[in-house]
Coordinates of C-alpha atoms and ligand atoms in Angstrom, one line a residue:
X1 CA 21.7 52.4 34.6
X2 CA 17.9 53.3 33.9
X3 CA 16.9 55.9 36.7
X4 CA 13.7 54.5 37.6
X5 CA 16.3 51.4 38.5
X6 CA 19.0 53.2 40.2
X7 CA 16.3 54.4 42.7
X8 CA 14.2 51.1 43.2
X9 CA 17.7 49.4 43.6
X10 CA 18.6 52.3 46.3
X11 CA 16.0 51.4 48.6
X12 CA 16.9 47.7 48.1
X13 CA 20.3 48.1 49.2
X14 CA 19.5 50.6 52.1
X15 CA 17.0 48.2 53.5
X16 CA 19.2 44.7 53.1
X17 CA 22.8 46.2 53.8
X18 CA 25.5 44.0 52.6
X19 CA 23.4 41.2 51.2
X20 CA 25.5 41.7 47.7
X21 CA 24.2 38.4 46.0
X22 CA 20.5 39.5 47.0
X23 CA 21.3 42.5 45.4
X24 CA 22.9 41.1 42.4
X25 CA 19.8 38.7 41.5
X26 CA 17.2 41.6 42.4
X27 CA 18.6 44.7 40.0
X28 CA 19.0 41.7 37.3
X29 CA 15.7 41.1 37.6
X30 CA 14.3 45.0 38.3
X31 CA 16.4 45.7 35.2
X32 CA 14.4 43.7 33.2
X33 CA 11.1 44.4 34.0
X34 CA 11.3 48.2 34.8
X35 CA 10.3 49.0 31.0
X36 CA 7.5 46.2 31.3
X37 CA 5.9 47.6 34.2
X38 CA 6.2 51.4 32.9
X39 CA 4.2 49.8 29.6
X40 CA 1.7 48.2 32.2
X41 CA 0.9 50.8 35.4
X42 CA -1.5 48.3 37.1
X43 CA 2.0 46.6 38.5
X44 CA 3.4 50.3 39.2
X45 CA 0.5 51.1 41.2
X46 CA 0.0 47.7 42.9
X47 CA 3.8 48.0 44.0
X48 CA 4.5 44.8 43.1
X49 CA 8.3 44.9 42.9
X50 CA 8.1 46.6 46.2
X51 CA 6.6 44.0 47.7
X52 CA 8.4 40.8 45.5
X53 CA 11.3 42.0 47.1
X54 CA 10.2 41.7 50.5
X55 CA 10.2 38.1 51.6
X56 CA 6.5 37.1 53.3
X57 CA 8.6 35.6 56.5
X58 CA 12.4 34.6 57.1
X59 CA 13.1 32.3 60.0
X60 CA 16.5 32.1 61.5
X61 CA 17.2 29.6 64.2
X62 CA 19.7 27.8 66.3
X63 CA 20.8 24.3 65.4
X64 CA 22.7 22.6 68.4
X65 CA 24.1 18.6 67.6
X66 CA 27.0 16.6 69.2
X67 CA 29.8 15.3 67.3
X68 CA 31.0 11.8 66.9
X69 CA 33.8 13.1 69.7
X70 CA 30.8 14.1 72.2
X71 CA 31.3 17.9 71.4
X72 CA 28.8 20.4 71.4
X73 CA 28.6 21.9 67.7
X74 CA 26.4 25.2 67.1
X75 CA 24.9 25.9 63.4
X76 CA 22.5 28.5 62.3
X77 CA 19.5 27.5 60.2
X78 CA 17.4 29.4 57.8
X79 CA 14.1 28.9 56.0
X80 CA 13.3 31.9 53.6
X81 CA 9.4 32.1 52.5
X82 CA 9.9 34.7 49.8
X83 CA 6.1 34.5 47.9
X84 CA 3.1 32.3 47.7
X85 CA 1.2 34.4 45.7
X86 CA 0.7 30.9 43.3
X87 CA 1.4 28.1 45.7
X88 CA 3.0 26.9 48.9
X89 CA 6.4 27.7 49.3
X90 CA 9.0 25.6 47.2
X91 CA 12.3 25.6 46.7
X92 CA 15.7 23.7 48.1
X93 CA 17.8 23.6 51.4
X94 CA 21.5 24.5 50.6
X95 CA 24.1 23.6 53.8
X96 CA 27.8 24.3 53.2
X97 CA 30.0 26.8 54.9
X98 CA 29.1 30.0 52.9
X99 CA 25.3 29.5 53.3
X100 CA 23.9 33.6 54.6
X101 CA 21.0 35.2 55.0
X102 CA 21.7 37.3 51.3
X103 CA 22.9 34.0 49.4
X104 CA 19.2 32.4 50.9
X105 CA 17.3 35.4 49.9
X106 CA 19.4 35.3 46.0
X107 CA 18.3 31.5 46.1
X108 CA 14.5 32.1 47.4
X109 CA 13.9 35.4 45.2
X110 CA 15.1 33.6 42.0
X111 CA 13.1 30.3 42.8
X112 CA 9.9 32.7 42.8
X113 CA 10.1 33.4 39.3
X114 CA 11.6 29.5 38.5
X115 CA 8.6 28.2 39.7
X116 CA 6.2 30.6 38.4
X117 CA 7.7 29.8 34.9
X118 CA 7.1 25.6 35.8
X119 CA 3.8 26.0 34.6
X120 CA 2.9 24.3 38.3
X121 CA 1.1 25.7 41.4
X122 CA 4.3 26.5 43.5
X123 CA 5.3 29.5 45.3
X124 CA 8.9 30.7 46.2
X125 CA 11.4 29.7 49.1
X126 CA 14.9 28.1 50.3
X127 CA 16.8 27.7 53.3
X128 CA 19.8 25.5 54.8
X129 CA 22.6 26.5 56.6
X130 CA 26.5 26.9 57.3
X131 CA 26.6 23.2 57.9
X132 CA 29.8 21.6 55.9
X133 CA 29.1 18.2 55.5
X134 CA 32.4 17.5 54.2
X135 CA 34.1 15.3 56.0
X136 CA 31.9 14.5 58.5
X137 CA 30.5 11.0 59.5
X138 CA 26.7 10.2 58.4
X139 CA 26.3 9.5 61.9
X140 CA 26.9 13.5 62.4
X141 CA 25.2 14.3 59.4
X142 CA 22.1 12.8 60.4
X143 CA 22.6 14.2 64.0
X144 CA 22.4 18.1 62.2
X145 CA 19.9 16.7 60.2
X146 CA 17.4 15.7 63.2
X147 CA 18.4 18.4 64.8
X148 CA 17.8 21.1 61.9
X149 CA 14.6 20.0 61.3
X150 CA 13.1 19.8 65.2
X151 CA 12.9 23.6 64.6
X152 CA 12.3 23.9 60.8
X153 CA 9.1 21.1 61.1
X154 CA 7.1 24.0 63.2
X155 CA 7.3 26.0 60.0
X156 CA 6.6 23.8 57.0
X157 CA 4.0 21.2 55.9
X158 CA 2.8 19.7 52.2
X159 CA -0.1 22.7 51.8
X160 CA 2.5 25.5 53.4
X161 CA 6.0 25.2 52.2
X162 CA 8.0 22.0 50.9
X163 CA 12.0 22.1 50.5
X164 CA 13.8 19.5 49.2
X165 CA 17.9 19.7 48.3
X166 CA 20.5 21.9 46.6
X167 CA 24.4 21.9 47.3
X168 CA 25.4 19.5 49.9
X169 CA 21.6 18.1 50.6
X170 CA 20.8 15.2 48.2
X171 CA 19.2 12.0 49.0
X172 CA 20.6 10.9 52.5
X173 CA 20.1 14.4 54.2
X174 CA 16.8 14.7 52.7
X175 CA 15.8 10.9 54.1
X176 CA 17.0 11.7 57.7
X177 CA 15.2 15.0 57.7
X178 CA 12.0 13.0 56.3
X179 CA 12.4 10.6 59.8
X180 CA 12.7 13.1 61.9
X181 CA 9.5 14.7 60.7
X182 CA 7.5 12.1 60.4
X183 CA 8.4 11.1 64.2
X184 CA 7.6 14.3 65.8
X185 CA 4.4 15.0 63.6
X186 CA 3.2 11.7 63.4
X187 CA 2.1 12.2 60.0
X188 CA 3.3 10.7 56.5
X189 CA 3.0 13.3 54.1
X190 CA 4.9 14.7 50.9
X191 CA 6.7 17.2 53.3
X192 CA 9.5 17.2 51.3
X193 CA 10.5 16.6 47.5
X194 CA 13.8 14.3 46.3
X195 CA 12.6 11.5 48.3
X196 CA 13.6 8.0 48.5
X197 CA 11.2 5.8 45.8
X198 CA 10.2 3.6 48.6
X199 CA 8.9 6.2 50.6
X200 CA 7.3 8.5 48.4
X201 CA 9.8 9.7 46.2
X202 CA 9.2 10.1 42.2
X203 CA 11.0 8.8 39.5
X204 CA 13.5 11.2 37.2
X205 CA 13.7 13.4 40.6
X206 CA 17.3 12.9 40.9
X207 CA 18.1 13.1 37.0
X208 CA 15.2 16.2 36.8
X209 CA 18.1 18.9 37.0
X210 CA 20.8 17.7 34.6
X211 CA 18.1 15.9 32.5
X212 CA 15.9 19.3 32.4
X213 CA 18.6 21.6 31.6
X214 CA 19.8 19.6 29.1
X215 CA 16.6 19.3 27.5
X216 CA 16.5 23.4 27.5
X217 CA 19.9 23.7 25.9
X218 CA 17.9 21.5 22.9
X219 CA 15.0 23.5 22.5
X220 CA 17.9 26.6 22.5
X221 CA 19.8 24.7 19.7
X222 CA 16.6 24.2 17.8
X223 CA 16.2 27.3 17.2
X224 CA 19.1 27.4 15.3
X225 CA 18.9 24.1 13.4
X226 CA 21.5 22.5 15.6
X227 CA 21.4 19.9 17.9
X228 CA 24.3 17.9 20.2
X229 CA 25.4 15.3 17.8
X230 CA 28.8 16.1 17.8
X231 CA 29.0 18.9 20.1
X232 CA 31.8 19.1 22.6
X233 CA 30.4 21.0 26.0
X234 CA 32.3 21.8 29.2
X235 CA 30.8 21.4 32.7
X236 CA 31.9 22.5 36.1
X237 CA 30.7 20.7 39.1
X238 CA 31.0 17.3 39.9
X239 CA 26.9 17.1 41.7
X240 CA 23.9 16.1 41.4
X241 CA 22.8 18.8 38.5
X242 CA 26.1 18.1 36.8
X243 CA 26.3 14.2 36.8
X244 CA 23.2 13.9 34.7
X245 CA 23.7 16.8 32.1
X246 CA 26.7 14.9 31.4
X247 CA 24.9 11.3 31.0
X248 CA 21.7 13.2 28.8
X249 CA 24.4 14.9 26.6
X250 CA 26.3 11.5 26.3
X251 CA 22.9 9.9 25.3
X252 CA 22.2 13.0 22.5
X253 CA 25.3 12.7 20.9
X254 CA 27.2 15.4 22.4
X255 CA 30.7 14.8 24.5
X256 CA 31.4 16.1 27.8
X257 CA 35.2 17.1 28.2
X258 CA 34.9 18.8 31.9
X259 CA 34.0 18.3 35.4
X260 CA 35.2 20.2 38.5
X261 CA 35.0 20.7 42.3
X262 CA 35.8 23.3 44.6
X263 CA 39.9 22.2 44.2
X264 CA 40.0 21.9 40.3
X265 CA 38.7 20.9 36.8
X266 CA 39.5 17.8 35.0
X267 CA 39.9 17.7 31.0
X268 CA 39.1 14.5 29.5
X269 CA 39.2 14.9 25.6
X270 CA 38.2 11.7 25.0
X271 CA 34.5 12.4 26.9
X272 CA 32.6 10.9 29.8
X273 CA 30.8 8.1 28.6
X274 CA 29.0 6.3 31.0
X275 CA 31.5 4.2 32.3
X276 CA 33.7 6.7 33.3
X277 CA 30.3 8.7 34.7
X278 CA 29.7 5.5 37.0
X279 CA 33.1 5.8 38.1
X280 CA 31.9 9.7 38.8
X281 CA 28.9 8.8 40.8
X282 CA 30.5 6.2 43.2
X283 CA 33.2 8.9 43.2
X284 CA 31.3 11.1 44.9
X285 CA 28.2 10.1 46.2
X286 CA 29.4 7.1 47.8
X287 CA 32.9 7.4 48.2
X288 CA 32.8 11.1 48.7
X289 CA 36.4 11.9 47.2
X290 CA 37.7 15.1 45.0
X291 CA 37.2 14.7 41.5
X292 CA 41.3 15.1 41.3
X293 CA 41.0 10.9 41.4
X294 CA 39.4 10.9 38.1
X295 CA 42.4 12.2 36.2
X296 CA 44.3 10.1 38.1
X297 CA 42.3 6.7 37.2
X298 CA 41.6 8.2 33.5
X299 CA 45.2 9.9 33.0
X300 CA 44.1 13.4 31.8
X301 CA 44.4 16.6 32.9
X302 CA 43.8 18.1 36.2
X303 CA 43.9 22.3 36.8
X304 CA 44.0 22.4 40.3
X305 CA 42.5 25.4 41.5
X306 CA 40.8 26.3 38.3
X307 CA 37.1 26.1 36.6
X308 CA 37.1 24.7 33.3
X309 CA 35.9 27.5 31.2
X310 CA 39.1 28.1 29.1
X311 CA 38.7 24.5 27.5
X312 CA 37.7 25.4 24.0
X313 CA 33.5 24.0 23.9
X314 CA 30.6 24.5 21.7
X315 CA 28.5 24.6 25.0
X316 CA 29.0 25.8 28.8
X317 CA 27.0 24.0 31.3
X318 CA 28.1 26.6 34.5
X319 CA 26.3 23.8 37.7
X320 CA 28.7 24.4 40.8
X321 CA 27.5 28.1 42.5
X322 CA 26.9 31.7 42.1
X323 CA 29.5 33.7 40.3
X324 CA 31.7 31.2 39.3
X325 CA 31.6 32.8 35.2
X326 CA 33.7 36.3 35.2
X327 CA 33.6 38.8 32.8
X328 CA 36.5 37.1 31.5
X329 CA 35.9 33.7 31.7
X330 CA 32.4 34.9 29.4
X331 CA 34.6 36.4 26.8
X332 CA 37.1 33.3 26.7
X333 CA 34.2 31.2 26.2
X334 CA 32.9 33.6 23.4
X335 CA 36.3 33.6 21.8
X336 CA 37.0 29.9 21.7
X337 CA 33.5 29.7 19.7
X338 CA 31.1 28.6 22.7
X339 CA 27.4 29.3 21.0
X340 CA 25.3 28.1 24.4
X341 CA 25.8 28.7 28.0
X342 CA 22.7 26.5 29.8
X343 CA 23.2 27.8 33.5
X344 CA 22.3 24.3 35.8
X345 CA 23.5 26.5 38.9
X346 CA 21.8 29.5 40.1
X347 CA 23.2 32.5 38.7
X348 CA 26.8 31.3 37.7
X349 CA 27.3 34.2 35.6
X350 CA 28.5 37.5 37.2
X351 CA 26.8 40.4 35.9
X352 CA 29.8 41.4 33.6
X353 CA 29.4 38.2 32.1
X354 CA 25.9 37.6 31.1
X355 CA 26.4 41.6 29.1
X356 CA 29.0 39.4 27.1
X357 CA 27.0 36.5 26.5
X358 CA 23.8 38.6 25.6
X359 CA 26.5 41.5 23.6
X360 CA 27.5 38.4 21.5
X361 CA 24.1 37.1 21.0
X362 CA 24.9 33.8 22.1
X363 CA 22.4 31.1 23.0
X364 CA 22.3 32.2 26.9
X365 CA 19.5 30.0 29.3
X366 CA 19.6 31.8 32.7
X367 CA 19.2 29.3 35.5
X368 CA 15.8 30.2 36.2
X369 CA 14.8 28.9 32.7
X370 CA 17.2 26.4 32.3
X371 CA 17.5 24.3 35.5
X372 CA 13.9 24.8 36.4
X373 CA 13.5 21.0 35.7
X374 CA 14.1 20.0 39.5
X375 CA 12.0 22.1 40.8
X376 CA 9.9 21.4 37.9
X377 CA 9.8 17.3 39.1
X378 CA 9.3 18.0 42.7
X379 CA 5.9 20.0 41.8
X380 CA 5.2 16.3 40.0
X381 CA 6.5 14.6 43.1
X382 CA 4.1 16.7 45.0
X383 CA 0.7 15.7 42.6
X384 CA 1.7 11.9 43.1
X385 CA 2.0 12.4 46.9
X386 CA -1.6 13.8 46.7
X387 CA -2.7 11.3 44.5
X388 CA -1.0 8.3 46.6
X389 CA 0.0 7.1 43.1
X390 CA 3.3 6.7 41.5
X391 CA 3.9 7.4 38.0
X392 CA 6.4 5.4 35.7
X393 CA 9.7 7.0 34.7
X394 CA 8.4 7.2 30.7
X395 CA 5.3 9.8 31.9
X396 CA 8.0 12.0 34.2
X397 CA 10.1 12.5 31.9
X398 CA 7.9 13.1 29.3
X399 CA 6.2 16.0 31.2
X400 CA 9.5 17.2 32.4
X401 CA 10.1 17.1 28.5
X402 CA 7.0 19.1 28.0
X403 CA 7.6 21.6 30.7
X404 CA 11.1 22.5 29.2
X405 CA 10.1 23.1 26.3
X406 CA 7.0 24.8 27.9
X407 CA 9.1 27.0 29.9
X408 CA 11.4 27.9 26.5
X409 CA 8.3 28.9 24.4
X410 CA 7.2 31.7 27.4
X411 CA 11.1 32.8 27.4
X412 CA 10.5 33.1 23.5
X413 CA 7.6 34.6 23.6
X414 CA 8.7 37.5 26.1
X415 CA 12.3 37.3 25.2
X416 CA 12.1 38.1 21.4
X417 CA 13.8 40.7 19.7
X418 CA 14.0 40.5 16.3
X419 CA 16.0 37.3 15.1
X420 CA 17.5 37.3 18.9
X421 CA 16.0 35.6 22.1
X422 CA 17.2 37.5 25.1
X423 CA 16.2 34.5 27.6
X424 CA 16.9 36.8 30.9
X425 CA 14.3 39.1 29.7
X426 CA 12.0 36.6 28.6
X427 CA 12.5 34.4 31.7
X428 CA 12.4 37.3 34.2
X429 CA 8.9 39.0 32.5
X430 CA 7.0 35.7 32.1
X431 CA 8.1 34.3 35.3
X432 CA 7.2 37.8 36.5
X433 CA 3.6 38.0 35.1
X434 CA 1.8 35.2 36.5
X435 CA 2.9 36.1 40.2
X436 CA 2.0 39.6 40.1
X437 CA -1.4 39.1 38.4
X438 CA -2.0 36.9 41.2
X439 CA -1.0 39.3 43.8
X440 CA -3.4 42.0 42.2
X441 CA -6.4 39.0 42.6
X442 CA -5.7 38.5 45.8
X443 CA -5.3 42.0 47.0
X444 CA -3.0 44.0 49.7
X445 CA -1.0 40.5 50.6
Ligands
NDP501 P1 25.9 19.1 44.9 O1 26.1 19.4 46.3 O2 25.4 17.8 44.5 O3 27.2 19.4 44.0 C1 27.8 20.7 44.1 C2 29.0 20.7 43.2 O4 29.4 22.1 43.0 C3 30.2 20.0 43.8 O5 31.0 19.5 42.7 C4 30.9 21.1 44.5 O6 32.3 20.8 44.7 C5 30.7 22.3 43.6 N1 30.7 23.5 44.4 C6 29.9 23.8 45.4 N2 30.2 25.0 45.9 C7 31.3 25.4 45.3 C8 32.1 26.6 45.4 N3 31.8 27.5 46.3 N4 33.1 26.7 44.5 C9 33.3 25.7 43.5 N5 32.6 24.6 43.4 C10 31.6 24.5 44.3 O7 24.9 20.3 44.4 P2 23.9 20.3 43.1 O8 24.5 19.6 42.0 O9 22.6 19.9 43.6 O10 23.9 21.9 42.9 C11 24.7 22.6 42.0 C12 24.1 23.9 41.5 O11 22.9 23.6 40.9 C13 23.8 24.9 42.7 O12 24.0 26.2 42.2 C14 22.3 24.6 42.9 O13 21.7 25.8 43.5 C15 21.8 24.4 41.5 N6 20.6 23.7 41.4 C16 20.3 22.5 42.0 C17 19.1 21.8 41.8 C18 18.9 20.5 42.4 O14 17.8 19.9 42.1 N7 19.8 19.9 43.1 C19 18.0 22.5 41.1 C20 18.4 23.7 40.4 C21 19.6 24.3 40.6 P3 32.8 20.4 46.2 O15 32.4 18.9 46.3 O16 34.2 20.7 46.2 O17 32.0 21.3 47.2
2IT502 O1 17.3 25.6 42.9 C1 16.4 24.8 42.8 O2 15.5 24.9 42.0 C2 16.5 23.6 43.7 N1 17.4 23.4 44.4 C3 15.4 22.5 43.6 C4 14.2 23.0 44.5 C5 13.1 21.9 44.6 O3 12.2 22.2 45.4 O4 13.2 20.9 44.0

């Protein structure tokens, strides 16, 4: 390791003891733009890493809320706002059972440099908590909900900081956190992104992810000449991001042979076409099952315990959690011929891994490039909120189109070496750039 890295990451880890994923995504990132910043002292002198790293306010808090049985349940709730250098704080709320304060920080320092590459006005932040809503009743999922954000509500607003979802918060969580804000501040306003469309939601929100990621792994492929007709790609997760990756592959001529959960993968050779991907969403947005039911209804494979990555692919599409790529699962990729990992999760790959992907000079989108499009369509949910307008789904996803490829060409542009595009350095320097110009503007802040 670079010693001018070693050091700043020294200081990191002595000031945020055991916060190993905050770690991980911050010497990622320092590692990157050490070199840059030595070539350009202005950031050296302004301490801008220094300060990145420190989050501008973290707000932990108590959320109390009675079961369906009339028990007391205790959960702890978190709201990190890492940077607003370039806009109000942005970024999701994650509940399920391994939520911490160093998985928060990962999620909010990563978004800073996500949403600085959108091309929109949108500063850095996430939150959520150890809430599982597995297997519990909406009736006590809307109970956390209301409860969560009584306390979170004194802390956000549509100028100051809007979340919206990530793992285990989509569309019902964020509509009974929307009532219970609009009932105790008596106000409707674009508080949060991934809204219903009747009440303020945008189109292509829910697709924005899949759809967005997707359209990276294109612009990637172009590059080479290629494109998806034909392409067989493997994806883990079973969500949100993953559901529409598979149904914009589908519709570009690719076939999707994976899907997993936290129990197992499935292998369908055959593909998920869209019938079988309606099957998916009832699955497990309505029904709420294990994706083990597929293989049964389908009769393929199921690996219980297992992620899908030794299933021979042209493309990865890693869109469950952090860390779920090993150094070995990278190489087993690379051997079986995978040319393109598009990360829809936030850093999927361990460290280990991305050195193979980058070693091997694959096609590799980091997920703050590649699954910016959410946050990407919630900055567009945001303008339509302050317009009071709606626009059609055609014009979303056209600039979601446009901001992909947007966010590709700065990746390029920073990322290039030679015939090779390292994306993490590109990402991580032009995401990096606008912020800490801004910071220097706006002085000691
Ligand atoms: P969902 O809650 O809709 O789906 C999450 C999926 O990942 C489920 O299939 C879940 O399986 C699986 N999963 C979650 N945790 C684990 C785990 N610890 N081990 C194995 N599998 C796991 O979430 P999303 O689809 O919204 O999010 C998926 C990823 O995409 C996350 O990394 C998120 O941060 C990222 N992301 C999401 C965006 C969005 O707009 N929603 C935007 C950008 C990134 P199970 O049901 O068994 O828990
Ligand atoms: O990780 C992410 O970018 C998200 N979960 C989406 C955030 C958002 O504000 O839409």
């Amino acid at each position: 390791m670079d010693k001018s890295v070693e050091e700043f990451m020294t200081k990191v880890k002595d000031k945020n003891p055991g916060e190993k994923e905050f770690h991980q995504a911050v010497q990622e990132v320092v590692e990157s733009i050490m070199p840059y910043i030595q070539k350009n002292p202005k950031y050296k002198k302004a301490k801008i890493l220094e300060r990145m790293v420190e989050p501008e306010r973290v707000i932990i808090f108590r959320v109390p809320w009675l079961d369906d049985k009339g028990e007391i349940q205790i959960n702890r709730g978190y709201r990190i706002q890492m940077n607003s250098a370039i806009g109000p704080y942005k970024g999701g709320l994650r509940f399920h059972p391994s939520v911490t304060l160093s998985i928060l920080k990962f999620l909010a320092f990563e978004q800073v440099f996500k949403n600085s590459l959108t091309t929109l006005p949108m500063g850095g932040g996430k939150g959520g908590s150890d809430f599982d809503p597995k297997g519990k009743t909406d009736n006590e999922v809307m109970k956390f909900c209301q409860s969560f954000m009584t306390e979170l509500q004194r802390y956000i607003g549509s100028d100051t900081d809007v979340p919206a979802g990530d793992i285990g918060v989509g569309g019902r969580e964020i509509g009974f956190m929307f009532g219970q804000y609009r009932k105790i501040r008596n106000e409707f306003t674009g508080v949060l992104t991934g809204k219903g469309l009747n009440w303020g939601g945008s189109l292509i929100r829910p697709e924005a992810t899949g759809y967005g990621a997707t359209y990276f792994a294109q612009e990637m492929l172009k590059t080479k000449g290629e494109s998806f007709k034909g392409k067989t790609c493997v994806v883990s997760g079973s969500g949100n991001v993953a559901q529409y990756i598979v149904e914009k592959i589908h519709q570009l001529g690719g076939k999707v042979v994976t899907l997993s959960d936290s129990s197992g993968s499935i292998y369908d050779p055959s593909g998920i076409d869209e019938k079988k991907l309606t099957y998916v969403m009832e699955l497990k947005n309505v029904q709420r099952g294990r994706i083990k039911e597929y293989a049964e209804k389908y009769k393929c494979e199921y690996v219980s315990g297992k992620t899908p990555w030794h299933f021979k692919c042209d493309c990865a599409f890693p869109s469950a959690t952090q860390n779920e790529i090993s150094k070995e699962d990278a190489q087993t990729l690379v051997d079986n011929g995978c040319i393109l990992v598009a990360e829809g999760a936030n850093m999927p790959t361990t460290p280990e891994g991305v050195e193979v992907f980058i070693e091997n000079k694959i096609l590799y989108g980091p997920g703050k490039a590649a699954n910016a499009g959410g946050v990407a369509t919630s900055g567009l949910e945001m303008s339509q909120n302050s317009m009071r307008m709606s626009w059609s789904r055609e014009e979303v996803d056209k600039k979601l189109q446009w901001i992909m490829s947007q966010i590709h060409n700065s990746c390029v542009k920073y990322g290039k070496d030679g015939d090779f595009v390292n994306y993490v350095k590109g990402a991580n320097i032009a995401g990096f750039v606008k912020v800490a110009d801004a910071m220097i503007d706006q002085g000691l802040i």
